[in-house]
Coordinates of C-alpha atoms in Angstrom, one line a residue:
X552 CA 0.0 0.0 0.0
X553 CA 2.7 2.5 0.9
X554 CA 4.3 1.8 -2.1
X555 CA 1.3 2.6 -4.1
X556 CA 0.6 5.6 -2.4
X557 CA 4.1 6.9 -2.8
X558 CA 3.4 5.9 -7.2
X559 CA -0.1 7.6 -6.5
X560 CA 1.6 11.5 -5.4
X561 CA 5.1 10.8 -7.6
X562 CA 2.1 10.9 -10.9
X563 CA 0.1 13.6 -9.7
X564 CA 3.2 15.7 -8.7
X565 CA 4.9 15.2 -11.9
X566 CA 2.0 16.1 -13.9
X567 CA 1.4 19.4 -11.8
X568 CA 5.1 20.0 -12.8
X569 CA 4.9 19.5 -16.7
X570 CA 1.9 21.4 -16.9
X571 CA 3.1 24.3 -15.1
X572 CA 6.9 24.8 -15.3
X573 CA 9.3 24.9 -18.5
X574 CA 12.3 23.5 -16.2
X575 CA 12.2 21.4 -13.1
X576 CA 15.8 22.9 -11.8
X577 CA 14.7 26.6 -12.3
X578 CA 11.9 29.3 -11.8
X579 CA 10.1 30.1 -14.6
X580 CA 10.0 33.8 -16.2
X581 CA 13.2 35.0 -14.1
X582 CA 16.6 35.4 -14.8
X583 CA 19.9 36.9 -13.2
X584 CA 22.4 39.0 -14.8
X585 CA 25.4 40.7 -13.2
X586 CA 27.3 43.1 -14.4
X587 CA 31.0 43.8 -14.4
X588 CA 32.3 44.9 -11.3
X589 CA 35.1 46.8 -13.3
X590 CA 32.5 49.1 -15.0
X591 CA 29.9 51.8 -13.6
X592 CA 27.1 50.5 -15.8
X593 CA 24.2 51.3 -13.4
X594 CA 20.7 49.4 -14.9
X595 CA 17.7 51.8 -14.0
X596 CA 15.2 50.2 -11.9
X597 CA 12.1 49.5 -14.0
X598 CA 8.4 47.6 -13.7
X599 CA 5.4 46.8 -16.1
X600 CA 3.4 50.1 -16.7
X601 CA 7.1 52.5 -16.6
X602 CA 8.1 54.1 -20.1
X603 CA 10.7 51.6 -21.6
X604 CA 12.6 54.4 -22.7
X605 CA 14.1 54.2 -19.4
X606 CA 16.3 51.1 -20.2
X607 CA 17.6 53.1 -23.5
X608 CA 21.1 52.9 -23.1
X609 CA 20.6 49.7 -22.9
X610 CA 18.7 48.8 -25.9
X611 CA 19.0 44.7 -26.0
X612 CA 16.7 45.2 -22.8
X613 CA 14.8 48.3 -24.0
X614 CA 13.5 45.7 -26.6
X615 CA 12.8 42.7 -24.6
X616 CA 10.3 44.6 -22.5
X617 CA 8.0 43.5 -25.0
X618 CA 9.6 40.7 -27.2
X619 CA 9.7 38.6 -23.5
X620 CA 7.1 40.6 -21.8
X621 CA 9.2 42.1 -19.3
X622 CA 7.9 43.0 -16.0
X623 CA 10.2 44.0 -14.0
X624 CA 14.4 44.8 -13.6
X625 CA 15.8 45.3 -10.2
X626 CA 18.7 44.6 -7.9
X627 CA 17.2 41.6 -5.5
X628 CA 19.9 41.5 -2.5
X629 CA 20.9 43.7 0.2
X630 CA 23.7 42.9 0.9
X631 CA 26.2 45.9 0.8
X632 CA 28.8 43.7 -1.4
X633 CA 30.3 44.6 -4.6
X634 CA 29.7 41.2 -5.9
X635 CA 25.9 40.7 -5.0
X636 CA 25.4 44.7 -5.9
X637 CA 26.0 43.9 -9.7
X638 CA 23.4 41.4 -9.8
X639 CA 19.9 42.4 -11.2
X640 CA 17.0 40.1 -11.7
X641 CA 14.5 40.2 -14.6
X642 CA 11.0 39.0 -14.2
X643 CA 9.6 38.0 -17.7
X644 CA 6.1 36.5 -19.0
X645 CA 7.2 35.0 -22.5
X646 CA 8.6 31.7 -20.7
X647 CA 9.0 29.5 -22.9
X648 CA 11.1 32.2 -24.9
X649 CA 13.5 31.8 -22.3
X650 CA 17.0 30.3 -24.0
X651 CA 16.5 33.2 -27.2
X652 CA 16.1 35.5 -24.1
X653 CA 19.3 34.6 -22.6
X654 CA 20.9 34.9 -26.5
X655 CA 19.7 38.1 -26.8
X656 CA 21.4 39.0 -23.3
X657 CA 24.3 37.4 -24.0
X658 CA 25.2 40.0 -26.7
X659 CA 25.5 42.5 -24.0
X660 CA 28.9 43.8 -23.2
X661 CA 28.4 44.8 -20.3
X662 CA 27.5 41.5 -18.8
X663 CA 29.3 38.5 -17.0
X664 CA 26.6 36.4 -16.9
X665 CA 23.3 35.1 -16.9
X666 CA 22.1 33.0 -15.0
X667 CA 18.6 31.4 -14.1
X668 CA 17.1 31.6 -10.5
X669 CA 17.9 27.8 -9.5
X670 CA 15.7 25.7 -7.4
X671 CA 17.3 23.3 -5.2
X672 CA 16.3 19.7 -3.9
X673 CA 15.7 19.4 -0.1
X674 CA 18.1 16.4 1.2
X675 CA 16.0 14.8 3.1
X676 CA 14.7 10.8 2.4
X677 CA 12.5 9.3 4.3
X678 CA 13.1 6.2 6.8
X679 CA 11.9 4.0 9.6
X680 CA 11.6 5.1 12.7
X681 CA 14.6 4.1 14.8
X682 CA 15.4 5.0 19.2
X683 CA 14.4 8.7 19.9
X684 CA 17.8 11.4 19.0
X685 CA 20.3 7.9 19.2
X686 CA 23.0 10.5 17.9
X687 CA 23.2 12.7 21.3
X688 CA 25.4 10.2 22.7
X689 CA 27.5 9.2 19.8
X690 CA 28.7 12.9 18.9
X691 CA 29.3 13.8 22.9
X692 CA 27.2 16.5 23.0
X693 CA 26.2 15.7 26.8
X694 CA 30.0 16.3 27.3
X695 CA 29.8 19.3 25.4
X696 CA 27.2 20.9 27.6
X697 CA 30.1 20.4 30.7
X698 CA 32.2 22.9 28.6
X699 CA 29.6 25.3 27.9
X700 CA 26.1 25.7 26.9
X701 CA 24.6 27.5 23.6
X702 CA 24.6 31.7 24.2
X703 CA 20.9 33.6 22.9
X704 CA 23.7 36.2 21.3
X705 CA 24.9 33.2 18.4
X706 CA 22.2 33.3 15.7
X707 CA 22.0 30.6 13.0
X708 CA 20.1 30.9 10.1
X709 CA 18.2 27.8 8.5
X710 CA 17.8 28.6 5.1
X711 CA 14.7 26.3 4.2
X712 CA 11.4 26.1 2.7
X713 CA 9.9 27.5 6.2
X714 CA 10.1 27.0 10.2
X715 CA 7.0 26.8 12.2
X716 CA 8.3 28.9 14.9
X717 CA 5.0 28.6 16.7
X718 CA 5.8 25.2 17.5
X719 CA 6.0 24.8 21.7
X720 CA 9.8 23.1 21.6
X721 CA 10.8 25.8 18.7
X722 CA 9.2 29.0 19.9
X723 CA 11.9 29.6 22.7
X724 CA 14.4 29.7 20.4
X725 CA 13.5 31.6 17.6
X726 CA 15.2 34.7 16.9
X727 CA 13.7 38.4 17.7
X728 CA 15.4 41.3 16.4
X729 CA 15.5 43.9 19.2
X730 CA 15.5 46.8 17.0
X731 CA 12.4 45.8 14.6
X732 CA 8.8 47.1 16.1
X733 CA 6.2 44.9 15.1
X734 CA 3.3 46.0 12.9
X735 CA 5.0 49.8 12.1
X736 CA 5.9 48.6 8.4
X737 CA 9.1 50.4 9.3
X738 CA 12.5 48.9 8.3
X739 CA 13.6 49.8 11.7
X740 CA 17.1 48.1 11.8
X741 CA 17.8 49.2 8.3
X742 CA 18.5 45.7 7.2
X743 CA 16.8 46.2 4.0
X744 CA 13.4 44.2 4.9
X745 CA 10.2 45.5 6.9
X746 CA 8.9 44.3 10.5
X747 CA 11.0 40.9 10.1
X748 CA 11.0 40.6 13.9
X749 CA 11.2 36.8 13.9
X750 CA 12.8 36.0 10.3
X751 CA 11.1 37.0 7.2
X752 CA 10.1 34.8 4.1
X753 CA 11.7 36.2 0.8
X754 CA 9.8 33.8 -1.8
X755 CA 6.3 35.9 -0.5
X756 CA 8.7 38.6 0.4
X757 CA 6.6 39.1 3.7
X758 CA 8.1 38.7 7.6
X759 CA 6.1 35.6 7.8
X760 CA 8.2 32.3 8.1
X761 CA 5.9 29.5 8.7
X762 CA 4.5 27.2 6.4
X763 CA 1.1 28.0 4.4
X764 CA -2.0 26.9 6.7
X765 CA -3.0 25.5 3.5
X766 CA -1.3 23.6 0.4
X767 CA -3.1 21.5 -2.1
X768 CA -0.8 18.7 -1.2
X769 CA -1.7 18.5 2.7
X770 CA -4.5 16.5 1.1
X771 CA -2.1 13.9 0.0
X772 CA 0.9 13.7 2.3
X773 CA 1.5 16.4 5.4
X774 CA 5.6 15.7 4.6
X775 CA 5.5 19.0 2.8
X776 CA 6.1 22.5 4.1
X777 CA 7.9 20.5 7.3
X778 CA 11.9 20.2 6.6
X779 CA 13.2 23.6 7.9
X780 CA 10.9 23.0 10.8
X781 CA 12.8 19.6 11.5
X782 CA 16.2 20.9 10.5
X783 CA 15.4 23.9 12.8
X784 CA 14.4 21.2 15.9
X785 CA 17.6 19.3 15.4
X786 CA 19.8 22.6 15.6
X787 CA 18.7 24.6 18.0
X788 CA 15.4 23.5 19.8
X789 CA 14.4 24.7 23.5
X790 CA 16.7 22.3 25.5
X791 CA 16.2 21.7 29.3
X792 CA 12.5 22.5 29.2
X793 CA 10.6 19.8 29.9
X794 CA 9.3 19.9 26.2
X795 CA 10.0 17.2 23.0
X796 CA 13.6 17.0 22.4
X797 CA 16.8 18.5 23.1
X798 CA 19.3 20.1 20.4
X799 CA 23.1 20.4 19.8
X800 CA 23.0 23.7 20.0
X801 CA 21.2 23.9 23.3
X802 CA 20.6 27.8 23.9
X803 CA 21.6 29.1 21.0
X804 CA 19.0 31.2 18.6
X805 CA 17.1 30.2 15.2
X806 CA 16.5 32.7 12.9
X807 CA 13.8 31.2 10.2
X808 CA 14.3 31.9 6.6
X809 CA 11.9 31.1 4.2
X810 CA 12.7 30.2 1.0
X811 CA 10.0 27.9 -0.8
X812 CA 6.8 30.7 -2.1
X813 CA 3.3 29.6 -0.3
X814 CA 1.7 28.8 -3.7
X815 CA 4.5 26.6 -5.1
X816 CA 3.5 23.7 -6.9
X817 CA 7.4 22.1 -5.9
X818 CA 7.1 22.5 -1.8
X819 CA 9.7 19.7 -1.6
X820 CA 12.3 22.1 -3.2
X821 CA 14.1 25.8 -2.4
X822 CA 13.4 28.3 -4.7
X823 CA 14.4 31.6 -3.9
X824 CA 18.3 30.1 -2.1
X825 CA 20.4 32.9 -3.3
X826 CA 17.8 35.6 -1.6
X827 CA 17.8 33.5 1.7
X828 CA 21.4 33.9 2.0
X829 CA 21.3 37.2 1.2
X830 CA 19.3 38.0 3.8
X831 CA 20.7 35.7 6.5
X832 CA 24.0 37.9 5.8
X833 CA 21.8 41.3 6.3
X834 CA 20.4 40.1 9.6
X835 CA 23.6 39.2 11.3
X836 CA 23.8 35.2 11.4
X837 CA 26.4 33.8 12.9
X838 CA 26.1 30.7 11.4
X839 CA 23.9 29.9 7.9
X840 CA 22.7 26.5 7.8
X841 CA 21.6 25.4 4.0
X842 CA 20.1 21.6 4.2
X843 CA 20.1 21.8 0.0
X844 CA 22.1 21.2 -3.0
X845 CA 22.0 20.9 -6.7
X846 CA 24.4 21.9 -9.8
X847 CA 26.2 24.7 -9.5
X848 CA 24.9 28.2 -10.2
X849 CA 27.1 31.4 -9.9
X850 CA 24.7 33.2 -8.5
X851 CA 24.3 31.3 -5.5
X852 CA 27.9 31.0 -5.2
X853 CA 28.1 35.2 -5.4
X854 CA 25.6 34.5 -2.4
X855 CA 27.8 32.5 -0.5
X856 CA 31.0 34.1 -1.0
X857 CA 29.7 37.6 0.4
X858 CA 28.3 35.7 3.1
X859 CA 31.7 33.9 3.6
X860 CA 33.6 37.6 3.2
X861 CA 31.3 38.8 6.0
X862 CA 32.7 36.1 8.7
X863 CA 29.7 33.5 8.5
X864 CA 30.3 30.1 9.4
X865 CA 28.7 28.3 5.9
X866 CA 27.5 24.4 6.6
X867 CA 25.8 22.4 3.6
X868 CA 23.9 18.7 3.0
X869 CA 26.8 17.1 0.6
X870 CA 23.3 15.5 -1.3
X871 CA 21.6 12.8 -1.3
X872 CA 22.2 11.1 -4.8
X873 CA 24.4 7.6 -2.6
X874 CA 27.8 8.2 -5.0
X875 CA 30.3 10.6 -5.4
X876 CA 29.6 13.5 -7.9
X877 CA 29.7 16.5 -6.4
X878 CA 26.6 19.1 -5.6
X879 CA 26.8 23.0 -4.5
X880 CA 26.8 24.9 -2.5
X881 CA 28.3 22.1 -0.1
X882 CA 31.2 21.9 -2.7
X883 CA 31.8 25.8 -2.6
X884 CA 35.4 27.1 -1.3
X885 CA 34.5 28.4 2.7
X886 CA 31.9 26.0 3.1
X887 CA 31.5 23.2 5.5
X888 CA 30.2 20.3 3.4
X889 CA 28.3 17.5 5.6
X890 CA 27.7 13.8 5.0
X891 CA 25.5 11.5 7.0
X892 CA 26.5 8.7 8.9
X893 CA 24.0 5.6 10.8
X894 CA 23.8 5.0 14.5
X895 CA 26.8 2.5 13.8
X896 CA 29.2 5.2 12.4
X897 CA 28.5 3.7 9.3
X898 CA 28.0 6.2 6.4
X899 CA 24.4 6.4 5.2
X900 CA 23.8 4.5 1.9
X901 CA 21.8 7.7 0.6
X902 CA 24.8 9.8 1.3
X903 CA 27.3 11.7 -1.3
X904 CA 31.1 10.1 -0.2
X905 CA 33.7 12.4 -2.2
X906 CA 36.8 14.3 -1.3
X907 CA 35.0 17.8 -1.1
X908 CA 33.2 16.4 2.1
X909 CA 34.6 18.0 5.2
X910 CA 32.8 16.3 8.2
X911 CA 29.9 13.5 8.6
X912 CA 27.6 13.7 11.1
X913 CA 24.6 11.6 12.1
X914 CA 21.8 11.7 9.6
X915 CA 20.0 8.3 9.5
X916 CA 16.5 8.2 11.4
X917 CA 16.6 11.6 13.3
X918 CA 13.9 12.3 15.5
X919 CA 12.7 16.4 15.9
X920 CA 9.9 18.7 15.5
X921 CA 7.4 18.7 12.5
X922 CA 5.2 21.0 11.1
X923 CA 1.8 18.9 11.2
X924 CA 0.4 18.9 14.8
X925 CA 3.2 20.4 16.3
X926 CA 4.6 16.7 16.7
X927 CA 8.0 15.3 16.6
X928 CA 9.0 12.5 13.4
X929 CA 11.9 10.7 11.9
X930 CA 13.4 11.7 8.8
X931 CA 17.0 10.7 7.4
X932 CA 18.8 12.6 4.8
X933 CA 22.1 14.8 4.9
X934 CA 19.6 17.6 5.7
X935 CA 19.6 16.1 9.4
X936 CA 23.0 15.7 9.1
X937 CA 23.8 19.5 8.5
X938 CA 21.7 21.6 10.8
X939 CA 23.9 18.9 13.6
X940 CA 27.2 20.3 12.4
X941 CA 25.1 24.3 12.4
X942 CA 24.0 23.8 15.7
X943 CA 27.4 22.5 16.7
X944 CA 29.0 25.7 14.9
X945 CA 26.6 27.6 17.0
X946 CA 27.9 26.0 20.0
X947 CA 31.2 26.0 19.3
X948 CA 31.0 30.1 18.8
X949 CA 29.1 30.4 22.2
X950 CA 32.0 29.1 23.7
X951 CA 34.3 31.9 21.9
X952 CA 32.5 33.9 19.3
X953 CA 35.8 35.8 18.4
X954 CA 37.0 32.8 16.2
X955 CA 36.8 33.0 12.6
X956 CA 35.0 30.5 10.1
X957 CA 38.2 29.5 9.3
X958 CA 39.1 28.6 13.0
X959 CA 36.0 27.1 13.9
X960 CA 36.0 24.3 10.3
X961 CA 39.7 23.4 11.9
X962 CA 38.4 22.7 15.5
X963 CA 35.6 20.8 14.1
X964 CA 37.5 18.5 12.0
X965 CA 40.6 18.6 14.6
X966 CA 37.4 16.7 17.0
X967 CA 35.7 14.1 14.4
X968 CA 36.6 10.8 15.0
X969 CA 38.0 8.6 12.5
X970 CA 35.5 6.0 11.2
X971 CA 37.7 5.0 8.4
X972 CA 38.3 1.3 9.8
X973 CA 34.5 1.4 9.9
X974 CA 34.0 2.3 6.0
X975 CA 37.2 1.1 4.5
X976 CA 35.6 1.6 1.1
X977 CA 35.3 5.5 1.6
X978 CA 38.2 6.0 3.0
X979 CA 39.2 10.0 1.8
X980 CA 35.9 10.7 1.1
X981 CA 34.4 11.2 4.0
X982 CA 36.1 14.4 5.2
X983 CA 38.0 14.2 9.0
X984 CA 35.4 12.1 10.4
X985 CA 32.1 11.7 12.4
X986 CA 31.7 14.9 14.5
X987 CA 32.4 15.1 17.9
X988 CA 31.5 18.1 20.0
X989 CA 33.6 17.9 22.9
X990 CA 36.4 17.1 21.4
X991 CA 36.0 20.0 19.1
X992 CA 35.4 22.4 22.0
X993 CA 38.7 21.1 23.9
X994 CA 40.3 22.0 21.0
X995 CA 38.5 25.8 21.8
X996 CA 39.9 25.1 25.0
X997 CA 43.8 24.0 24.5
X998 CA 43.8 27.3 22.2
X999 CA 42.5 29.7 24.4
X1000 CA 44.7 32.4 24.8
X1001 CA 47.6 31.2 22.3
X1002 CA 48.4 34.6 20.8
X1003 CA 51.2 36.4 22.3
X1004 CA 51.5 40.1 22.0
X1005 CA 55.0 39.7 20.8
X1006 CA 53.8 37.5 17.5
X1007 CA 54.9 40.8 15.5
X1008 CA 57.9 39.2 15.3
X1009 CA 56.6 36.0 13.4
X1010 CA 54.9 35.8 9.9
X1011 CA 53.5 32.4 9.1
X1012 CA 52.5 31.7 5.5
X1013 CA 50.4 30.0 4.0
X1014 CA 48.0 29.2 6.7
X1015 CA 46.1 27.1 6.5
X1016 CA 49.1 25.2 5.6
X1017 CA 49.1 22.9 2.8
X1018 CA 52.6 20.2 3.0
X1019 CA 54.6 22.9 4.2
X1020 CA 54.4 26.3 7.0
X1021 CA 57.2 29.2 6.5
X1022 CA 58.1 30.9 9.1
X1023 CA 59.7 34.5 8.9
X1024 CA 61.0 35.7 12.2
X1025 CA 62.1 39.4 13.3
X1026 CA 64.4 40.8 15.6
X1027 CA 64.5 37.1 17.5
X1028 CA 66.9 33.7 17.4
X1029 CA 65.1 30.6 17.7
X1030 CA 66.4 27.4 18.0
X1031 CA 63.3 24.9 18.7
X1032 CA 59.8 24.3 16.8
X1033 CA 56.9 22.8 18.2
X1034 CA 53.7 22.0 16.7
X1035 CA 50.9 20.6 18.9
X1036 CA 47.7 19.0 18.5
X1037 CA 44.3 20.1 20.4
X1038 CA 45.0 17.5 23.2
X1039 CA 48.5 19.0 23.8
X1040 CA 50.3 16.4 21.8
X1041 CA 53.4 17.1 20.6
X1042 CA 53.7 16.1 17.0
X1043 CA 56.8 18.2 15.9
X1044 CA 59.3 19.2 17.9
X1045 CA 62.7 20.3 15.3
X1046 CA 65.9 22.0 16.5
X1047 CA 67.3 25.0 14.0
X1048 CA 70.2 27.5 14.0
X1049 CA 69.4 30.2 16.1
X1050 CA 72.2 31.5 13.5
X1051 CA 70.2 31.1 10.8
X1052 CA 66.6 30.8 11.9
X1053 CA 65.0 33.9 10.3
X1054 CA 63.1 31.8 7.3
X1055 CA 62.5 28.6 8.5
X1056 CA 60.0 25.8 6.7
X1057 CA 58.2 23.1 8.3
X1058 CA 57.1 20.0 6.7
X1059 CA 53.4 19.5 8.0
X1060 CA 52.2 16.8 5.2
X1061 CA 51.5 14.3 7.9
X1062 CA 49.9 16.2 9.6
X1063 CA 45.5 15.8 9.5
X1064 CA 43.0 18.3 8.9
X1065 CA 42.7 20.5 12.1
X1066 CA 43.9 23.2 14.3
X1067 CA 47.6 23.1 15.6
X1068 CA 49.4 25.4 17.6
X1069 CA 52.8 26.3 16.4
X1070 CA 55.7 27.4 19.7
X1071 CA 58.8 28.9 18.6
X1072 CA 61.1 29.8 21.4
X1073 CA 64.8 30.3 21.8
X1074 CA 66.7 29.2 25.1
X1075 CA 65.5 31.8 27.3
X1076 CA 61.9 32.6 25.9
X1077 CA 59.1 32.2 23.4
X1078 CA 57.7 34.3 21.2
X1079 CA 54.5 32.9 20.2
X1080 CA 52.2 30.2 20.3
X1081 CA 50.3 30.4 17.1
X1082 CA 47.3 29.1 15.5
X1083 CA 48.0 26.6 12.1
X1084 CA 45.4 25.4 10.1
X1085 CA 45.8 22.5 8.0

């Protein structure tokens, strides 16, 4: 029967897509063009029912406005980056005109590229039920919580297809902005969007997150309109309040962004990612969490890497597909990519296994909140897997929110535990390991305090290393290296010339993915202990 059923909606979704959508992996009628950042081309702003004569410098769009029927030109983000400032978006009616459209733009000089808005699939796959949150004990996050607890000040954003942030065990944690006033239809933090006192939804471009009361496929399946409400349980739901279910990042806030349009006739997909990262970034996340992944689209990657330049820690689902091509953003430069792993370390026959994976993290069976009822479910996918290693992010900053993205990736893979013996047939391509948070956050506390305000005198480069660190020293003789591990291991320890020691290298290509702290001292003092990434 459940296989029939599951036939029964794959037929009646499909034939809702065909007869409403030209592509499958993209919105219909909209397309993205940027322009070169090297130029001061400025594209007026213009809508249906404005002169056209507006766009005439421009005349390849002057004289689409009504070859493609279009409706509307505008810059979508608001993001004060040079990269996501060059980017306008064209709304058009002529759809199925849509490859002669991007011809026509592509004779524009003043363009490097065009791109379509790209709709991404939610990795999530359903799965028997299995114990209630198994994983809590497996990553140590009851250790964790000895070290520290998650702080309200950490904010991470689940860029999803909504959040249901009335839910009882969600509602705690859900971010409100302390400068927006409710109701005033005042952009009152000057973020760029109005009255989004708890998250906004920029595919209805309204400061609602939750899901729709009503969709046409509740009446088949209520799994719709529910994964960023489980993504945002497993992350950062109330924790020590007698309520549902307890989450890795235990304290720390959710801030809901909504990504998937109320009407959409795909609610199993994203389709507005790039403008949910955008406005994570304009809000002031700490941490973006983005359970989604497709081909790769430069748009989205302009998206990321502004978030990335403004000091967000980036986490992705590495996909769903079970084999080893690569999917984005999770593949991105700057971002964590995630794969899932069983109760038994083992990794999850759904997940991707490739060398651009950074960390695995449980993701088989999860247990946390769902939209329908305001109940709890199971559901497996590496979109369980990532809001773990978000929420762990979050935790990790609560402990010391001056680290970079940079430091906190090389913490969290310094922790993971090695489950190749476990999965000898993925072996490299499963990133450092299965997570574990308290090893990750006593490598937070074995660095604490490492910089010395004499490490003037001391260049490293390139950090993070790759198989080698230089070392330029200034005004100082040293004649001993050291390079420790997060549990105070000493895994180098080389003599040199205090003669000669101003450019020294270091050979670190046995050395694992993690954070390291490099001592160089002379006979009588040291001048630094210094962070190295690898």
């Amino acid at each position: 029967m459940k296989k029939i059923f599951t036939l029964l909606l794959s037929i009646l979704f499909v034939s809702q897509l065909n007869a409403q959508t030209i592509s499958e992996n993209a919105l219909d009628g909209v397309l993205y063009i940027k322009v070169k950042i090297n130029t001061t081309v400025v594209i007026p702003y213009f809508e249906k029912g404005m002169d056209k004569n507006i766009l005439s410098r421009f005349p390849i769009l002057q004289n689409s406005v009504d070859k493609y029927e279009v409706t509307k030109i505008y810059k979508p983000f608001k993001t004060k980056e040079i990269n996501l400032q060059n980017i306008y978006r064209i709304h058009f009616n002529k759809i199925q005109d849509i490859n002669q459209f991007k011809k026509d733009l592509g004779q524009m000089d003043e363009l490097t590229y065009i791109e379509v808005a790209p709709i991404y699939k939610l990795s999530a796959v359903p799965n028997d039920v299995h114990a209630n949150q198994w994983y809590f004990n497996l990553i140590k996050a009851p250790e964790a919580f000895d070290i520290t607890t998650g702080k309200a000040n950490i904010i991470v954003a689940v860029v999803d297809d909504a959040c249901k942030i009335s839910h009882p065990d969600l509602n705690p944690s859900i971010y409100t902005d302390p400068l927006e006033i409710a109701g005033d239809n005042i952009d009152n933090d000057g973020n760029g969007f109005i009255d989004d006192v708890h998250g906004y939804d920029v595919a209805d471009s309204d400061n609602d997150p939750e899901p729709p009361a009503s969709h046409w496929m509740y009446n088949i399946t209520q799994d719709v309109f529910t994964h960023g409400t489980h993504c945002s349980g497993i992350m950062g739901a109330a924790t020590n309040n007698s309520v549902g279910i307890a989450s890795i990042g235990n304290g720390i806030k959710v801030l809901p962004v909504k990504c998937t349009a109320n009407s959409s006739i795909m609610p199993t997909s994203i389709g507005e990612a790039p403008l949910g990262v955008d406005y994570a970034v304009a809000s002031g996340a700490d941490v973006i969490s983005m359970s989604w992944g497709g081909a790769f689209n430069q748009v989205v990657a302009d998206a990321v890497n502004a978030a990335h330049s403004a000091g967000i820690v980036l986490v992705a689902a590495a996909g769903n597909d079970g084999d080893t091509t690569t999917t984005y953003p999770s593949a991105l430069p700057g971002v964590i990519s995630v794969g899932a792993i069983t109760k038994n370390d083992v990794i999850a026959s759904f997940s991707q296994r490739n060398p651009t994976i950074d960390v695995m993290a449980p993701g088989d069976s999860i247990w946390s909140t769902l939209r329908p009822n305001n109940g709890y479910g199971y559901m497996s996918g590496t979109s369980m897997a990532c809001p773990m290693v978000a929420g762990l992010c979050g935790l990790l900053l609560s402990y010391d929110s001056t680290y970079t993205p940079d430091m906190i990736e090389a913490c969290l893979k310094s922790g993971c535990d090695n489950i190749d013996a476990i999965n000898p047939t993925t072996v490299g391509q499963m990133g450092a390991g299965r997570v574990n948070a308290y090893n990750s956050l006593m490598c937070m506390t074995t660095g604490v305090n490492a910089e010395f305000s004499n490490s003037n005198q001391l260049k490293l480069y390139p950090n993070p290393a790759n198989d080698f660190i230089n070392i330029e020293l200034s005004n100082f003789k040293a004649n001993r290296i050291e390079i420790y591990n997060n549990m105070g291991q000493m895994l180098v320890n080389k003599s040199v010339d205090a003669n000669s020691s101003s450019y020294i290298q270091i050979n670190t290509a046995d050395l694992k993915s993690g954070l390291y702290i490099l001592k160089v001292s002379s006979t009588t003092s040291t001048i630094s202990n210094r962070f190295i990434i690898k």
